[in-house]
mmCIF file of C-alpha atoms in Angstrom:
data_model
loop_
_atom_site.group_PDB
_atom_site.id
_atom_site.type_symbol
_atom_site.label_atom_id
_atom_site.label_comp_id
_atom_site.label_asym_id
_atom_site.label_seq_id
_atom_site.Cartn_x
_atom_site.Cartn_y
_atom_site.Cartn_z
ATOM 1 C CA MET A 21 19.548 10.181 -11.893
ATOM 2 C CA ALA A 22 17.172 11.314 -14.621
ATOM 3 C CA ARG A 23 13.624 11.020 -13.960
ATOM 4 C CA THR A 24 10.903 9.640 -15.963
ATOM 5 C CA ALA A 25 8.648 12.360 -17.512
ATOM 6 C CA ARG A 26 5.055 12.663 -16.064
ATOM 7 C CA LEU A 27 2.394 10.572 -17.662
ATOM 8 C CA LEU A 28 -0.769 12.796 -18.730
ATOM 9 C CA ALA A 29 -3.298 10.502 -20.263
ATOM 10 C CA ALA A 30 -6.458 9.140 -18.519
ATOM 11 C CA GLU A 31 -7.698 5.520 -18.326
ATOM 12 C CA ASP A 32 -10.983 4.914 -16.800
ATOM 13 C CA PRO A 33 -13.221 6.951 -14.377
ATOM 14 C CA PRO A 34 -12.744 6.703 -10.643
ATOM 15 C CA PRO A 35 -14.717 3.893 -9.255
ATOM 16 C CA ALA A 36 -16.787 4.284 -6.228
ATOM 17 C CA ALA A 37 -15.192 3.746 -2.702
ATOM 18 C CA ALA A 38 -16.483 0.493 -1.314
ATOM 19 C CA GLU A 39 -17.811 0.488 2.410
ATOM 20 C CA ARG A 40 -15.038 -0.776 4.701
ATOM 21 C CA PRO A 41 -16.231 -3.555 6.920
ATOM 22 C CA ARG A 42 -14.796 -4.374 10.294
ATOM 23 C CA PRO A 43 -12.465 -7.398 10.918
ATOM 24 C CA ALA A 44 -11.613 -9.328 13.672
ATOM 25 C CA ALA A 45 -9.006 -10.022 16.057
ATOM 26 C CA ALA A 46 -5.164 -9.379 15.147
ATOM 27 C CA GLY A 47 -2.710 -11.891 13.610
ATOM 28 C CA SER A 48 0.421 -12.920 14.874
ATOM 29 C CA GLY A 49 3.616 -11.894 14.507
ATOM 30 C CA LEU A 50 3.842 -8.030 15.740
ATOM 31 C CA ARG A 51 4.790 -8.055 19.669
ATOM 32 C CA SER A 52 5.560 -4.533 19.490
ATOM 33 C CA LEU A 53 2.147 -3.410 18.262
ATOM 34 C CA SER A 54 0.230 -5.275 20.516
ATOM 35 C CA SER A 55 -0.200 -2.360 23.044
ATOM 36 C CA ALA A 56 -0.843 0.195 19.778
ATOM 37 C CA ALA A 57 -3.629 -1.976 18.127
ATOM 38 C CA SER A 58 -6.635 -1.453 20.389
ATOM 39 C CA GLY A 59 -8.106 1.033 18.242
ATOM 40 C CA LEU A 60 -7.033 -0.046 14.974
ATOM 41 C CA TRP A 61 -10.031 -2.328 14.311
ATOM 42 C CA ASP A 62 -12.538 0.210 13.693
ATOM 43 C CA ARG A 63 -10.792 1.531 10.468
ATOM 44 C CA LEU A 64 -9.899 -1.612 8.851
ATOM 45 C CA SER A 65 -11.317 -1.787 5.712
ATOM 46 C CA VAL A 66 -11.257 -5.962 4.914
ATOM 47 C CA LEU A 67 -13.618 -6.977 1.977
ATOM 48 C CA GLY A 68 -14.616 -10.614 1.219
ATOM 49 C CA ALA A 69 -15.430 -13.518 3.567
ATOM 50 C CA GLY A 70 -14.553 -17.142 3.752
ATOM 51 C CA VAL A 71 -11.531 -19.196 2.290
ATOM 52 C CA SER A 72 -10.272 -17.349 -0.485
ATOM 53 C CA LYS A 73 -9.073 -19.000 -4.131
ATOM 54 C CA LEU A 74 -5.334 -17.994 -3.325
ATOM 55 C CA GLU A 75 -5.730 -19.512 0.412
ATOM 56 C CA LYS A 76 -7.083 -22.735 -1.576
ATOM 57 C CA ALA A 77 -4.250 -22.667 -4.013
ATOM 58 C CA LEU A 78 -1.327 -22.255 -1.626
ATOM 59 C CA GLY A 79 -2.863 -24.555 0.703
ATOM 60 C CA ASP A 80 -0.655 -26.129 3.484
ATOM 61 C CA HIS A 81 2.123 -23.860 1.977
ATOM 62 C CA PHE A 82 0.596 -20.586 2.957
ATOM 63 C CA PRO A 83 3.455 -18.825 4.632
ATOM 64 C CA GLU A 84 2.634 -18.664 8.800
ATOM 65 C CA GLY A 85 2.077 -15.391 9.831
ATOM 66 C CA GLU A 86 2.034 -13.690 6.329
ATOM 67 C CA ARG A 87 -0.654 -11.608 4.759
ATOM 68 C CA TYR A 88 -1.669 -10.970 1.060
ATOM 69 C CA PHE A 89 -3.922 -8.328 0.351
ATOM 70 C CA GLY A 90 -5.027 -6.547 -2.884
ATOM 71 C CA LEU A 91 -5.558 -2.964 -2.909
ATOM 72 C CA GLU A 92 -8.552 -0.972 -4.180
ATOM 73 C CA ASN A 93 -8.255 1.211 -7.009
ATOM 74 C CA PHE A 94 -9.094 4.939 -6.816
ATOM 75 C CA GLY A 95 -9.057 5.772 -10.173
ATOM 76 C CA ASN A 96 -5.845 4.903 -11.882
ATOM 77 C CA THR A 97 -4.041 4.560 -8.732
ATOM 78 C CA CYS A 98 -2.454 1.237 -9.928
ATOM 79 C CA TYR A 99 1.019 3.164 -10.007
ATOM 80 C CA CYS A 100 0.438 3.630 -6.349
ATOM 81 C CA ASN A 101 -0.610 0.129 -5.477
ATOM 82 C CA SER A 102 2.025 -1.910 -7.642
ATOM 83 C CA VAL A 103 4.711 0.229 -5.623
ATOM 84 C CA LEU A 104 3.129 0.066 -2.458
ATOM 85 C CA GLN A 105 3.099 -3.795 -2.688
ATOM 86 C CA ALA A 106 6.905 -4.046 -3.525
ATOM 87 C CA LEU A 107 7.412 -1.928 -0.353
ATOM 88 C CA TYR A 108 5.399 -3.972 1.906
ATOM 89 C CA HIS A 109 6.943 -7.527 0.626
ATOM 90 C CA CYS A 110 10.431 -5.798 1.297
ATOM 91 C CA ILE A 111 10.995 -7.049 4.533
ATOM 92 C CA PRO A 112 13.305 -4.803 6.068
ATOM 93 C CA PHE A 113 11.541 -1.843 5.318
ATOM 94 C CA ARG A 114 8.179 -3.532 6.538
ATOM 95 C CA GLU A 115 9.504 -4.270 9.884
ATOM 96 C CA GLN A 116 11.069 -0.979 10.407
ATOM 97 C CA LEU A 117 8.344 0.772 9.279
ATOM 98 C CA LEU A 118 5.959 -1.547 11.871
ATOM 99 C CA GLU A 119 8.140 -0.347 14.278
ATOM 100 C CA TYR A 120 7.791 3.262 13.745
ATOM 101 C CA TYR A 121 3.886 2.701 13.802
ATOM 102 C CA ALA A 122 4.424 1.351 17.167
ATOM 103 C CA THR A 123 6.253 4.406 18.381
ATOM 104 C CA PHE A 124 4.210 6.852 17.017
ATOM 105 C CA LYS A 125 0.593 5.153 17.861
ATOM 106 C CA ASN A 126 1.694 5.166 21.540
ATOM 107 C CA THR A 127 2.093 9.132 21.304
ATOM 108 C CA GLU A 128 -0.792 11.864 22.027
ATOM 109 C CA ASP A 129 -2.432 13.344 18.885
ATOM 110 C CA PRO A 130 0.139 11.971 16.406
ATOM 111 C CA GLU A 131 0.448 14.081 13.514
ATOM 112 C CA ASP A 132 -1.490 12.479 10.180
ATOM 113 C CA ASN A 133 1.147 12.709 7.562
ATOM 114 C CA LEU A 134 2.006 10.570 4.494
ATOM 115 C CA LEU A 135 4.430 8.396 6.666
ATOM 116 C CA THR A 136 1.844 7.538 9.415
ATOM 117 C CA CYS A 137 -0.970 6.863 6.772
ATOM 118 C CA LEU A 138 1.506 4.309 5.313
ATOM 119 C CA ALA A 139 2.296 2.869 8.497
ATOM 120 C CA ASP A 140 -1.191 2.409 9.586
ATOM 121 C CA LEU A 141 -1.915 0.773 6.173
ATOM 122 C CA PHE A 142 0.939 -1.570 6.497
ATOM 123 C CA ALA A 143 -0.033 -2.520 10.357
ATOM 124 C CA GLN A 144 -3.845 -2.714 9.087
ATOM 125 C CA ILE A 145 -2.635 -5.632 6.531
ATOM 126 C CA THR A 146 -0.095 -7.481 9.242
ATOM 127 C CA LEU A 147 -2.733 -7.387 11.903
ATOM 128 C CA ALA A 148 -5.534 -8.582 9.819
ATOM 129 C CA LYS A 149 -7.255 -11.602 11.093
ATOM 130 C CA LYS A 150 -7.901 -12.893 7.703
ATOM 131 C CA ARG A 151 -4.909 -14.014 5.650
ATOM 132 C CA THR A 152 -6.197 -12.672 2.213
ATOM 133 C CA GLY A 153 -8.552 -9.819 1.537
ATOM 134 C CA VAL A 154 -8.736 -6.607 -0.089
ATOM 135 C CA LEU A 155 -8.028 -3.161 1.417
ATOM 136 C CA ALA A 156 -8.932 0.297 0.591
ATOM 137 C CA PRO A 157 -6.053 2.746 1.032
ATOM 138 C CA LYS A 158 -8.227 5.651 0.563
ATOM 139 C CA ARG A 159 -6.696 7.513 3.440
ATOM 140 C CA PHE A 160 -3.172 6.996 2.420
ATOM 141 C CA VAL A 161 -4.377 8.077 -1.447
ATOM 142 C CA GLN A 162 -6.181 10.904 -0.220
ATOM 143 C CA ARG A 163 -2.950 12.202 1.589
ATOM 144 C CA VAL A 164 -0.560 11.819 -1.688
ATOM 145 C CA ARG A 165 -2.994 13.626 -3.607
ATOM 146 C CA LYS A 166 -3.195 16.582 -1.021
ATOM 147 C CA GLN A 167 0.696 16.546 -0.833
ATOM 148 C CA ASN A 168 1.496 16.499 -4.695
ATOM 149 C CA GLU A 169 -0.585 17.925 -7.150
ATOM 150 C CA LEU A 170 1.113 15.777 -9.703
ATOM 151 C CA PHE A 171 -0.924 12.884 -8.219
ATOM 152 C CA ARG A 172 -4.527 14.776 -7.705
ATOM 153 C CA SER A 173 -5.852 14.312 -11.108
ATOM 154 C CA TYR A 174 -7.248 10.717 -12.229
ATOM 155 C CA MET A 175 -4.741 10.313 -15.002
ATOM 156 C CA HIS A 176 -2.407 7.769 -15.383
ATOM 157 C CA GLN A 177 0.839 8.366 -13.465
ATOM 158 C CA ASP A 178 4.276 7.254 -13.437
ATOM 159 C CA ALA A 179 5.158 4.531 -10.746
ATOM 160 C CA HIS A 180 8.963 5.686 -10.735
ATOM 161 C CA GLU A 181 7.776 9.211 -10.247
ATOM 162 C CA PHE A 182 5.733 7.821 -7.063
ATOM 163 C CA TRP A 183 8.537 6.182 -5.722
ATOM 164 C CA ASN A 184 10.872 9.228 -5.826
ATOM 165 C CA PHE A 185 8.190 11.495 -4.279
ATOM 166 C CA LEU A 186 7.332 8.773 -1.685
ATOM 167 C CA VAL A 187 10.706 7.885 -0.163
ATOM 168 C CA ASN A 188 11.953 11.524 -0.110
ATOM 169 C CA ASP A 189 8.808 12.632 1.539
ATOM 170 C CA ILE A 190 9.193 9.781 4.263
ATOM 171 C CA ILE A 191 12.598 11.429 4.831
ATOM 172 C CA ASP A 192 11.634 14.857 5.037
ATOM 173 C CA ILE A 193 8.996 13.908 7.627
ATOM 174 C CA LEU A 194 11.557 11.680 9.695
ATOM 175 C CA GLU A 195 13.954 14.609 9.586
ATOM 176 C CA GLU A 196 11.296 16.941 11.138
ATOM 177 C CA ASP A 197 10.266 14.378 13.423
ATOM 178 C CA CYS A 198 14.091 14.695 14.370
ATOM 179 C CA ARG A 199 14.346 18.450 14.742
ATOM 180 C CA THR A 200 11.181 18.340 16.913
ATOM 181 C CA ALA A 201 12.495 15.721 19.038
ATOM 182 C CA ASN A 202 16.003 17.467 19.637
ATOM 183 C CA SER A 203 14.118 20.417 20.909
ATOM 184 C CA THR A 204 11.945 18.336 23.294
ATOM 185 C CA PRO A 205 14.550 17.006 26.130
ATOM 186 C CA GLU A 206 12.722 13.977 27.611
ATOM 187 C CA THR A 207 12.126 12.542 23.735
ATOM 188 C CA THR A 208 15.133 11.273 21.856
ATOM 189 C CA PRO A 209 15.490 11.542 18.217
ATOM 190 C CA GLU A 210 15.831 7.676 17.963
ATOM 191 C CA GLU A 211 12.539 7.154 19.602
ATOM 192 C CA VAL A 212 10.976 9.442 16.828
ATOM 193 C CA SER A 213 12.665 8.504 13.809
ATOM 194 C CA ASN A 214 13.776 4.853 14.348
ATOM 195 C CA GLY A 215 16.983 6.035 12.589
ATOM 196 C CA ALA A 216 20.668 6.029 14.000
ATOM 197 C CA VAL A 217 21.856 9.760 14.601
ATOM 198 C CA ASN A 218 24.421 10.992 17.121
ATOM 199 C CA ALA A 219 22.581 13.897 18.899
ATOM 200 C CA LEU A 220 24.729 16.402 20.784
ATOM 201 C CA ALA A 221 23.717 18.420 23.982
ATOM 202 C CA ASN A 222 22.984 21.387 21.862
ATOM 203 C CA GLY A 223 20.428 19.522 19.702
ATOM 204 C CA ALA A 224 22.916 19.732 16.698
ATOM 205 C CA ARG A 225 23.896 16.034 14.951
ATOM 206 C CA GLU A 226 27.584 14.889 14.419
ATOM 207 C CA ARG A 227 26.159 13.323 10.843
ATOM 208 C CA PRO A 228 23.152 13.457 8.813
ATOM 209 C CA LEU A 229 20.069 11.394 10.047
ATOM 210 C CA VAL A 230 19.957 7.942 8.863
ATOM 211 C CA THR A 231 16.488 6.771 8.311
ATOM 212 C CA LEU A 232 14.465 3.516 7.678
ATOM 213 C CA VAL A 233 14.936 4.548 3.953
ATOM 214 C CA HIS A 234 18.425 5.313 4.353
ATOM 215 C CA ARG A 235 18.958 1.838 5.999
ATOM 216 C CA THR A 236 17.304 -0.247 3.530
ATOM 217 C CA PHE A 237 17.703 1.662 -0.138
ATOM 218 C CA GLN A 238 20.457 3.849 -0.134
ATOM 219 C CA GLY A 239 23.937 3.343 -1.566
ATOM 220 C CA ILE A 240 26.840 5.204 -2.318
ATOM 221 C CA LEU A 241 28.249 5.973 -6.140
ATOM 222 C CA THR A 242 31.666 7.184 -6.273
ATOM 223 C CA ASN A 243 32.452 9.427 -9.624
ATOM 224 C CA GLU A 244 36.132 9.230 -10.387
ATOM 225 C CA THR A 245 37.835 11.730 -12.929
ATOM 226 C CA LYS A 246 41.401 10.907 -13.829
ATOM 227 C CA CYS A 247 43.355 13.567 -15.717
ATOM 228 C CA LEU A 248 45.285 12.012 -18.860
ATOM 229 C CA MET A 249 48.009 14.728 -18.389
ATOM 230 C CA CYS A 250 48.879 14.217 -14.482
ATOM 231 C CA ASP A 251 47.090 11.018 -13.785
ATOM 232 C CA THR A 252 45.281 12.839 -10.544
ATOM 233 C CA ILE A 253 42.061 11.232 -9.713
ATOM 234 C CA THR A 254 39.568 13.531 -8.232
ATOM 235 C CA ALA A 255 36.631 11.621 -6.685
ATOM 236 C CA LYS A 256 33.152 12.675 -5.374
ATOM 237 C CA ASP A 257 30.798 10.597 -3.640
ATOM 238 C CA GLU A 258 26.858 10.722 -4.307
ATOM 239 C CA THR A 259 24.050 8.960 -2.306
ATOM 240 C CA PHE A 260 21.368 7.064 -4.579
ATOM 241 C CA PHE A 261 17.913 5.119 -3.413
ATOM 242 C CA ASP A 262 17.693 3.775 -6.983
ATOM 243 C CA LEU A 263 19.667 3.459 -10.203
ATOM 244 C CA SER A 264 17.729 4.899 -13.529
ATOM 245 C CA ILE A 265 19.144 2.732 -15.851
ATOM 246 C CA ASP A 266 19.250 3.417 -20.067
ATOM 247 C CA VAL A 267 18.042 0.141 -22.216
ATOM 248 C CA GLU A 268 19.164 -1.042 -25.056
ATOM 249 C CA GLN A 269 17.379 -3.802 -27.512
ATOM 250 C CA ASN A 270 18.324 -7.396 -27.328
ATOM 251 C CA SER A 271 20.668 -6.806 -24.054
ATOM 252 C CA SER A 272 20.613 -7.716 -20.399
ATOM 253 C CA LEU A 273 19.880 -6.280 -17.023
ATOM 254 C CA THR A 274 23.997 -6.685 -16.602
ATOM 255 C CA SER A 275 25.043 -5.476 -19.937
ATOM 256 C CA CYS A 276 22.992 -2.271 -19.307
ATOM 257 C CA LEU A 277 24.589 -1.761 -15.966
ATOM 258 C CA LYS A 278 27.759 -2.213 -17.498
ATOM 259 C CA SER A 279 27.055 0.983 -20.027
ATOM 260 C CA PHE A 280 25.907 2.685 -16.787
ATOM 261 C CA PHE A 281 29.339 2.256 -15.179
ATOM 262 C CA SER A 282 31.480 2.570 -18.317
ATOM 263 C CA THR A 283 34.398 4.763 -18.569
ATOM 264 C CA GLU A 284 33.670 7.941 -20.443
ATOM 265 C CA ILE A 285 36.203 9.768 -22.085
ATOM 266 C CA LEU A 286 36.219 13.786 -21.716
ATOM 267 C CA ASN A 287 37.582 15.692 -24.732
ATOM 268 C CA GLY A 288 37.083 18.651 -26.955
ATOM 269 C CA GLU A 289 34.343 20.795 -25.399
ATOM 270 C CA ASP A 290 34.076 18.648 -22.594
ATOM 271 C CA LYS A 291 37.540 18.556 -21.220
ATOM 272 C CA PHE A 292 37.777 18.578 -17.167
ATOM 273 C CA PHE A 293 39.396 21.259 -15.191
ATOM 274 C CA CYS A 294 42.111 19.566 -13.457
ATOM 275 C CA ASP A 295 43.157 21.585 -10.359
ATOM 276 C CA LYS A 296 46.839 20.326 -10.210
ATOM 277 C CA CYS A 297 47.425 21.208 -14.123
ATOM 278 C CA SER A 298 45.183 24.390 -13.439
ATOM 279 C CA SER A 299 44.328 24.131 -16.964
ATOM 280 C CA LEU A 300 41.444 22.060 -19.201
ATOM 281 C CA GLN A 301 42.923 18.426 -20.016
ATOM 282 C CA GLU A 302 41.514 15.410 -21.381
ATOM 283 C CA ALA A 303 39.977 12.625 -18.786
ATOM 284 C CA HIS A 304 38.488 9.518 -17.817
ATOM 285 C CA LYS A 305 35.289 9.506 -16.039
ATOM 286 C CA ARG A 306 33.625 6.485 -14.419
ATOM 287 C CA MET A 307 31.156 5.782 -11.538
ATOM 288 C CA LYS A 308 31.384 3.052 -9.340
ATOM 289 C CA ILE A 309 29.249 1.839 -6.380
ATOM 290 C CA LYS A 310 31.290 2.300 -2.985
ATOM 291 C CA LYS A 311 28.595 1.105 -0.894
ATOM 292 C CA ALA A 312 26.056 -0.838 -1.974
ATOM 293 C CA PRO A 313 22.422 -0.852 -0.626
ATOM 294 C CA HIS A 314 20.646 -3.629 1.319
ATOM 295 C CA VAL A 315 17.926 -3.458 -1.166
ATOM 296 C CA LEU A 316 18.941 -2.420 -4.841
ATOM 297 C CA VAL A 317 16.407 -0.574 -7.019
ATOM 298 C CA ILE A 318 16.769 -0.782 -10.614
ATOM 299 C CA HIS A 319 14.278 1.931 -12.738
ATOM 300 C CA LEU A 320 14.625 0.729 -16.311
ATOM 301 C CA LYS A 321 14.250 3.975 -18.460
ATOM 302 C CA ARG A 322 11.359 2.579 -21.275
ATOM 303 C CA PHE A 323 10.200 6.041 -21.691
ATOM 304 C CA LYS A 324 12.341 8.165 -24.065
ATOM 305 C CA TYR A 325 11.689 11.606 -25.494
ATOM 306 C CA VAL A 326 11.948 11.742 -29.330
ATOM 307 C CA GLU A 327 12.702 14.887 -31.103
ATOM 308 C CA GLN A 328 11.087 14.179 -34.243
ATOM 309 C CA LEU A 329 8.021 13.051 -32.750
ATOM 310 C CA SER A 330 7.816 15.808 -29.986
ATOM 311 C CA ARG A 331 6.881 13.436 -27.518
ATOM 312 C CA HIS A 332 7.780 10.535 -25.110
ATOM 313 C CA LYS A 333 7.924 6.920 -26.713
ATOM 314 C CA LYS A 334 7.893 3.568 -24.588
ATOM 315 C CA LEU A 335 10.816 1.223 -25.400
ATOM 316 C CA SER A 336 9.751 -1.943 -25.531
ATOM 317 C CA TYR A 337 13.064 -3.401 -25.779
ATOM 318 C CA ARG A 338 14.106 -6.760 -24.750
ATOM 319 C CA VAL A 339 15.957 -6.606 -21.442
ATOM 320 C CA VAL A 340 16.690 -9.968 -19.826
ATOM 321 C CA TYR A 341 16.958 -9.338 -15.715
ATOM 322 C CA PRO A 342 18.249 -12.386 -13.838
ATOM 323 C CA LEU A 343 16.988 -13.773 -10.544
ATOM 324 C CA GLU A 344 20.426 -13.452 -8.998
ATOM 325 C CA LEU A 345 22.628 -10.332 -9.716
ATOM 326 C CA LYS A 346 26.203 -10.099 -9.105
ATOM 327 C CA LEU A 347 27.985 -6.596 -9.341
ATOM 328 C CA GLY A 348 31.123 -7.616 -9.721
ATOM 329 C CA SER A 349 33.507 -5.003 -10.968
ATOM 330 C CA MET A 350 30.789 -2.227 -10.831
ATOM 331 C CA SER A 351 31.086 -2.492 -7.217
ATOM 332 C CA GLU A 352 33.919 -2.074 -4.741
ATOM 333 C CA ASP A 353 32.712 -5.404 -3.204
ATOM 334 C CA ALA A 354 33.007 -7.637 -6.218
ATOM 335 C CA ASP A 355 31.428 -10.509 -4.184
ATOM 336 C CA CYS A 356 28.154 -8.322 -3.903
ATOM 337 C CA GLU A 357 25.349 -10.525 -4.838
ATOM 338 C CA TYR A 358 21.307 -9.578 -4.880
ATOM 339 C CA SER A 359 17.997 -11.774 -5.357
ATOM 340 C CA LEU A 360 15.106 -10.381 -7.163
ATOM 341 C CA PHE A 361 11.923 -10.086 -5.274
ATOM 342 C CA ALA A 362 9.752 -7.962 -6.864
ATOM 343 C CA VAL A 363 9.018 -6.315 -10.234
ATOM 344 C CA VAL A 364 6.797 -3.505 -10.968
ATOM 345 C CA VAL A 365 5.376 -3.813 -14.515
ATOM 346 C CA HIS A 366 4.177 -1.420 -17.045
ATOM 347 C CA VAL A 367 1.270 -2.591 -18.902
ATOM 348 C CA GLY A 368 0.682 -0.614 -22.302
ATOM 349 C CA SER A 369 2.185 0.741 -25.457
ATOM 350 C CA SER A 370 2.523 4.206 -24.667
ATOM 351 C CA PRO A 371 3.793 6.325 -21.740
ATOM 352 C CA ASN A 372 0.683 8.081 -21.880
ATOM 353 C CA HIS A 373 -1.863 5.411 -20.702
ATOM 354 C CA GLY A 374 -1.653 1.762 -19.365
ATOM 355 C CA HIS A 375 -1.565 0.009 -16.057
ATOM 356 C CA TYR A 376 0.657 -1.203 -13.763
ATOM 357 C CA VAL A 377 0.706 -4.632 -11.707
ATOM 358 C CA SER A 378 3.577 -6.350 -9.439
ATOM 359 C CA GLN A 379 5.307 -9.448 -9.469
ATOM 360 C CA ILE A 380 6.295 -10.228 -5.700
ATOM 361 C CA LYS A 381 8.387 -13.347 -4.390
ATOM 362 C CA SER A 382 7.338 -14.143 -0.679
ATOM 363 C CA HIS A 383 8.556 -17.132 0.990
ATOM 364 C CA GLY A 384 9.475 -18.594 -2.058
ATOM 365 C CA ASN A 385 6.518 -18.273 -4.229
ATOM 366 C CA TRP A 386 6.070 -15.851 -6.880
ATOM 367 C CA LEU A 387 2.687 -14.139 -6.559
ATOM 368 C CA SER A 388 0.919 -11.513 -9.081
ATOM 369 C CA PHE A 389 -0.629 -8.322 -7.366
ATOM 370 C CA ASP A 390 -3.035 -6.337 -9.687
ATOM 371 C CA ASP A 391 -4.709 -3.948 -7.781
ATOM 372 C CA ASP A 392 -7.520 -6.052 -5.736
ATOM 373 C CA THR A 393 -6.489 -9.235 -7.262
ATOM 374 C CA VAL A 394 -3.825 -11.518 -6.017
ATOM 375 C CA GLN A 395 -2.772 -14.746 -7.604
ATOM 376 C CA ILE A 396 -0.057 -17.253 -7.774
ATOM 377 C CA SER A 397 2.493 -16.920 -10.555
ATOM 378 C CA GLU A 398 5.127 -19.024 -11.738
ATOM 379 C CA GLU A 399 8.960 -17.821 -11.703
ATOM 380 C CA SER A 400 8.896 -18.338 -15.513
ATOM 381 C CA THR A 401 6.298 -15.649 -15.759
ATOM 382 C CA LEU A 402 9.032 -13.072 -15.321
ATOM 383 C CA GLN A 403 10.320 -13.595 -18.859
ATOM 384 C CA THR A 404 7.062 -12.566 -20.330
ATOM 385 C CA PHE A 405 7.969 -8.897 -18.947
ATOM 386 C CA TYR A 406 11.350 -9.125 -20.525
ATOM 387 C CA GLY A 407 10.153 -7.387 -23.457
ATOM 388 C CA SER A 408 10.107 -7.419 -27.032
ATOM 389 C CA SER A 409 13.109 -8.209 -29.961
ATOM 390 C CA ARG A 410 10.871 -6.492 -32.319
ATOM 391 C CA GLU A 411 9.533 -3.358 -32.796
ATOM 392 C CA GLN A 412 5.988 -4.038 -33.127
ATOM 393 C CA CYS A 413 4.600 -6.771 -30.552
ATOM 394 C CA SER A 414 0.995 -7.612 -29.005
ATOM 395 C CA ASN A 415 2.681 -8.047 -25.711
ATOM 396 C CA THR A 416 3.011 -4.737 -23.996
ATOM 397 C CA ASP A 417 3.804 -6.084 -20.438
ATOM 398 C CA HIS A 418 7.415 -4.956 -19.587
ATOM 399 C CA GLY A 419 9.552 -4.918 -16.397
ATOM 400 C CA TYR A 420 9.832 -1.015 -15.372
ATOM 401 C CA ILE A 421 11.087 -1.156 -11.575
ATOM 402 C CA LEU A 422 13.036 -4.192 -10.233
ATOM 403 C CA PHE A 423 13.784 -4.470 -6.701
ATOM 404 C CA TYR A 424 16.865 -6.773 -5.290
ATOM 405 C CA GLU A 425 17.914 -7.903 -1.769
ATOM 406 C CA ARG A 426 21.240 -8.103 -0.809
ATOM 407 C CA LEU A 427 22.176 -11.930 0.074
ATOM 408 C CA GLY A 428 23.982 -12.456 3.221
ATOM 409 C CA GLY A 429 22.773 -9.351 4.989
ATOM 410 C CA LYS A 430 25.666 -7.663 4.469
ATOM 411 C CA SER A 431 25.430 -3.960 3.432
#
């Protein structure tokens, strides 16, 4: 999948980090974490006191055991905060990460890496006594900047770039954990990676490691090429964690997906070499989802390089995305259906500067997460992020990354 270009312009200078007050006892809902939480409270950074506006607004409808925390901005880290909120409210991912947290907290001198920092951050939110507040994810941000020079500056960055970096780094960490576990007889790979893997006696694997990232976000695409001379079909599978989709003016997500999966004719200089014909032939090429992921992440390619301008331009095209998405003929499972639960929104008219916020659906309520501010939102508000049917428009808030969870639990 094509990746969005780096965004290079700065916003505001970084704010000073706030002091981190200590919270009180743990909240409910984490049976497996109770033994690992004893030393956590000294590191919690919950700010604010009393009953919040959000708690008052939700009243008796505040979900039992849930926590809604804003994240402090450490100098244009809105790209990070918006993705983290989507991940935290992706319940399958959150639950698996907290299981991992309980495992590594019970080990001696656990290695400090991006995954442990993320797991610790999620545990801070889940175990907080307060139901709302603000956390300062300083340790996680420092780790991101240490590991990837792209995010070391205080420039405006791309949320999709960060998403790709984060999920791939988590996989690398878990694979390394598995290799370490295979060399330690008393520890199984499953205990370390929270992943399904067939371990052999000599430490080899019958199949690639399946991590919490794979279980939640991985799907399989099938590329089919049909020779128009002999009708032979050549198929090749490719895994994905998100789909990067070209956008069109005054369109819908469904129509953009259909264009993405449409049949392409290979002719002229693009002819296909058919092994059966032993020669270049005209062919039809198409993609199809062979295995749909549990959580489907769709990246709308709103930043396009314009040769005449020698730079990237933001496309404010109006693209309507549904609350319920059916894949139909685009998937081998034609009945596959998804429900929207998170939208990462890019605010701004240019790819070189701007801001990111998240719209999250949690327990039937839509909430707006804007760095350290969390507010109730309305389902109808999502329409304001579709884009504009005109080239020039005062509204620069556009849906950028969409998170859909599969209905029915089948994947």
